[in-house]
mmCIF file of C-alpha atoms in Angstrom:
data_model
loop_
_atom_site.group_PDB
_atom_site.id
_atom_site.type_symbol
_atom_site.label_atom_id
_atom_site.label_comp_id
_atom_site.label_asym_id
_atom_site.label_seq_id
_atom_site.Cartn_x
_atom_site.Cartn_y
_atom_site.Cartn_z
ATOM 1 C CA GLN A 100 15.078 -6.745 -10.642
ATOM 2 C CA VAL A 101 11.894 -5.232 -9.204
ATOM 3 C CA GLN A 102 11.390 -1.590 -8.280
ATOM 4 C CA LEU A 103 8.419 0.039 -6.563
ATOM 5 C CA VAL A 104 7.877 3.790 -6.914
ATOM 6 C CA GLU A 105 5.358 5.513 -4.651
ATOM 7 C CA SER A 106 3.678 8.887 -4.964
ATOM 8 C CA GLY A 107 0.695 10.846 -3.685
ATOM 9 C CA GLY A 108 1.553 11.652 -0.075
ATOM 10 C CA GLY A 109 1.198 15.091 1.431
ATOM 11 C CA LEU A 110 -0.337 17.308 4.093
ATOM 12 C CA VAL A 111 -4.106 17.339 4.440
ATOM 13 C CA GLN A 112 -6.639 18.574 6.997
ATOM 14 C CA PRO A 113 -8.853 16.156 8.927
ATOM 15 C CA GLY A 114 -11.702 14.970 6.715
ATOM 16 C CA GLY A 115 -9.672 15.431 3.563
ATOM 17 C CA SER A 116 -8.603 12.884 0.978
ATOM 18 C CA LEU A 117 -5.419 11.621 -0.636
ATOM 19 C CA ARG A 118 -4.695 9.004 -3.263
ATOM 20 C CA LEU A 119 -1.464 7.023 -3.093
ATOM 21 C CA SER A 120 0.015 5.226 -6.084
ATOM 22 C CA CYS A 121 2.636 2.498 -6.310
ATOM 23 C CA ALA A 122 4.009 1.364 -9.656
ATOM 24 C CA ALA A 123 6.009 -1.857 -9.876
ATOM 25 C CA SER A 124 8.431 -2.572 -12.684
ATOM 26 C CA GLY A 125 10.927 -5.276 -13.542
ATOM 27 C CA ASN A 126 10.680 -9.048 -13.623
ATOM 28 C CA ILE A 127 7.403 -9.973 -11.974
ATOM 29 C CA PHE A 128 6.332 -13.590 -12.302
ATOM 30 C CA SER A 129 3.411 -15.745 -11.245
ATOM 31 C CA ILE A 130 0.955 -14.847 -8.485
ATOM 32 C CA ASN A 131 1.572 -11.601 -6.630
ATOM 33 C CA VAL A 132 0.026 -9.666 -3.765
ATOM 34 C CA MET A 133 0.340 -5.911 -3.344
ATOM 35 C CA ARG A 134 -0.045 -4.332 0.078
ATOM 36 C CA TRP A 135 0.079 -0.985 1.843
ATOM 37 C CA TYR A 136 1.755 -0.632 5.223
ATOM 38 C CA ARG A 137 2.145 2.411 7.415
ATOM 39 C CA GLN A 138 4.376 3.303 10.320
ATOM 40 C CA ALA A 139 4.105 6.272 12.653
ATOM 41 C CA PRO A 140 7.012 7.456 14.834
ATOM 42 C CA GLY A 141 7.387 5.246 17.888
ATOM 43 C CA LYS A 142 4.807 2.731 16.682
ATOM 44 C CA GLN A 143 4.949 -0.652 14.990
ATOM 45 C CA ARG A 144 4.464 -1.089 11.284
ATOM 46 C CA GLU A 145 0.824 -1.759 10.477
ATOM 47 C CA LEU A 146 -0.747 -3.528 7.527
ATOM 48 C CA VAL A 147 -3.346 -1.154 6.089
ATOM 49 C CA ALA A 148 -4.692 -2.954 3.032
ATOM 50 C CA ALA A 149 -3.882 -5.770 0.644
ATOM 51 C CA ILE A 150 -5.077 -6.925 -2.745
ATOM 52 C CA GLY A 151 -4.434 -10.253 -4.446
ATOM 53 C CA SER A 152 -3.922 -11.107 -8.075
ATOM 54 C CA ALA A 153 -7.654 -11.724 -8.481
ATOM 55 C CA GLY A 154 -8.468 -8.258 -7.153
ATOM 56 C CA ASN A 155 -9.797 -9.355 -3.761
ATOM 57 C CA PRO A 156 -9.203 -6.642 -1.118
ATOM 58 C CA ASN A 157 -8.564 -6.794 2.618
ATOM 59 C CA TYR A 158 -8.425 -3.911 5.110
ATOM 60 C CA ALA A 159 -7.345 -3.174 8.622
ATOM 61 C CA ASP A 160 -10.270 -2.467 10.927
ATOM 62 C CA SER A 161 -9.011 1.065 11.525
ATOM 63 C CA VAL A 162 -9.491 2.071 7.876
ATOM 64 C CA LYS A 163 -12.537 0.067 6.794
ATOM 65 C CA GLY A 164 -15.137 2.264 5.149
ATOM 66 C CA ARG A 165 -12.636 5.076 4.563
ATOM 67 C CA PHE A 166 -9.836 3.573 2.452
ATOM 68 C CA THR A 167 -10.100 1.710 -0.835
ATOM 69 C CA ILE A 168 -7.331 -0.344 -2.417
ATOM 70 C CA SER A 169 -7.418 -1.022 -6.143
ATOM 71 C CA ARG A 170 -5.121 -2.453 -8.766
ATOM 72 C CA ASP A 171 -4.351 -2.037 -12.434
ATOM 73 C CA THR A 172 -2.985 -5.467 -13.312
ATOM 74 C CA THR A 173 -1.929 -4.446 -16.815
ATOM 75 C CA LYS A 174 0.479 -1.884 -15.344
ATOM 76 C CA ASN A 175 1.301 -3.600 -12.034
ATOM 77 C CA THR A 176 0.126 -0.513 -10.181
ATOM 78 C CA VAL A 177 -1.722 -0.404 -6.875
ATOM 79 C CA TYR A 178 -3.649 2.570 -5.488
ATOM 80 C CA LEU A 179 -4.873 3.542 -2.056
ATOM 81 C CA GLN A 180 -7.739 6.026 -2.009
ATOM 82 C CA MET A 181 -7.918 7.549 1.469
ATOM 83 C CA ASN A 182 -11.067 9.460 2.400
ATOM 84 C CA ASN A 183 -12.177 11.121 5.634
ATOM 85 C CA LEU A 184 -8.615 11.191 6.890
ATOM 86 C CA LYS A 185 -7.984 11.449 10.614
ATOM 87 C CA PRO A 186 -4.932 12.650 12.574
ATOM 88 C CA GLU A 187 -4.238 9.050 13.602
ATOM 89 C CA ASP A 188 -3.706 8.208 9.924
ATOM 90 C CA THR A 189 -0.506 10.266 9.992
ATOM 91 C CA ALA A 190 2.379 7.956 9.078
ATOM 92 C CA SER A 191 4.863 6.962 6.436
ATOM 93 C CA TYR A 192 3.087 4.711 3.959
ATOM 94 C CA TYR A 193 4.970 1.911 2.222
ATOM 95 C CA CYS A 194 4.002 -0.174 -0.771
ATOM 96 C CA ASN A 195 4.853 -3.864 -0.517
ATOM 97 C CA LEU A 196 4.901 -6.539 -3.208
ATOM 98 C CA LEU A 197 4.912 -10.290 -2.660
ATOM 99 C CA ILE A 198 5.824 -12.496 -5.608
ATOM 100 C CA VAL A 199 4.836 -16.147 -5.238
ATOM 101 C CA GLN A 200 6.554 -18.726 -7.428
ATOM 102 C CA ASN A 201 6.886 -22.498 -7.745
ATOM 103 C CA GLY A 202 3.419 -23.200 -6.448
ATOM 104 C CA GLY A 203 4.073 -21.197 -3.285
ATOM 105 C CA ALA A 204 7.489 -22.673 -2.525
ATOM 106 C CA THR A 205 9.247 -19.378 -3.243
ATOM 107 C CA VAL A 206 8.165 -15.964 -1.973
ATOM 108 C CA LYS A 207 9.990 -12.733 -2.752
ATOM 109 C CA GLU A 208 9.241 -9.416 -1.077
ATOM 110 C CA TYR A 209 9.907 -5.872 -2.285
ATOM 111 C CA TRP A 210 9.290 -2.444 -0.749
ATOM 112 C CA GLY A 211 8.681 1.048 -2.027
ATOM 113 C CA GLN A 212 10.594 4.054 -0.746
ATOM 114 C CA GLY A 213 7.717 5.331 1.373
ATOM 115 C CA THR A 214 5.558 8.435 1.147
ATOM 116 C CA GLN A 215 4.613 10.690 4.054
ATOM 117 C CA VAL A 216 0.975 11.341 4.904
ATOM 118 C CA THR A 217 0.298 14.029 7.490
ATOM 119 C CA VAL A 218 -3.221 14.806 8.697
ATOM 120 C CA SER A 219 -3.361 17.966 10.789
ATOM 121 C CA SER A 220 -5.635 20.930 11.365
#
């Protein structure tokens, strides 16, 4: 019922910038949280940033001051503006959607297809 389509990844030099987009479509009900994860080869999946239905953002310590998450609630689209990129930011980035229903009794989770970000000189 719900699909997430990501875009915006690519190859960039250290210090450069990229902007990731994730558009959700389908049956989306009640409170929802949109998040960005990343996973590098041989490493665990890491939560990068999250934004709630009220627009409140949260960030991993490793990206604070460099990344900005934002949301267009009218289009169910979340963005991740990545500035001053570093080689350690290289990873596959995944959009994640949590849909909360029935006063929190039901939680559904959906994932985007992933987009590759490579930071290299």
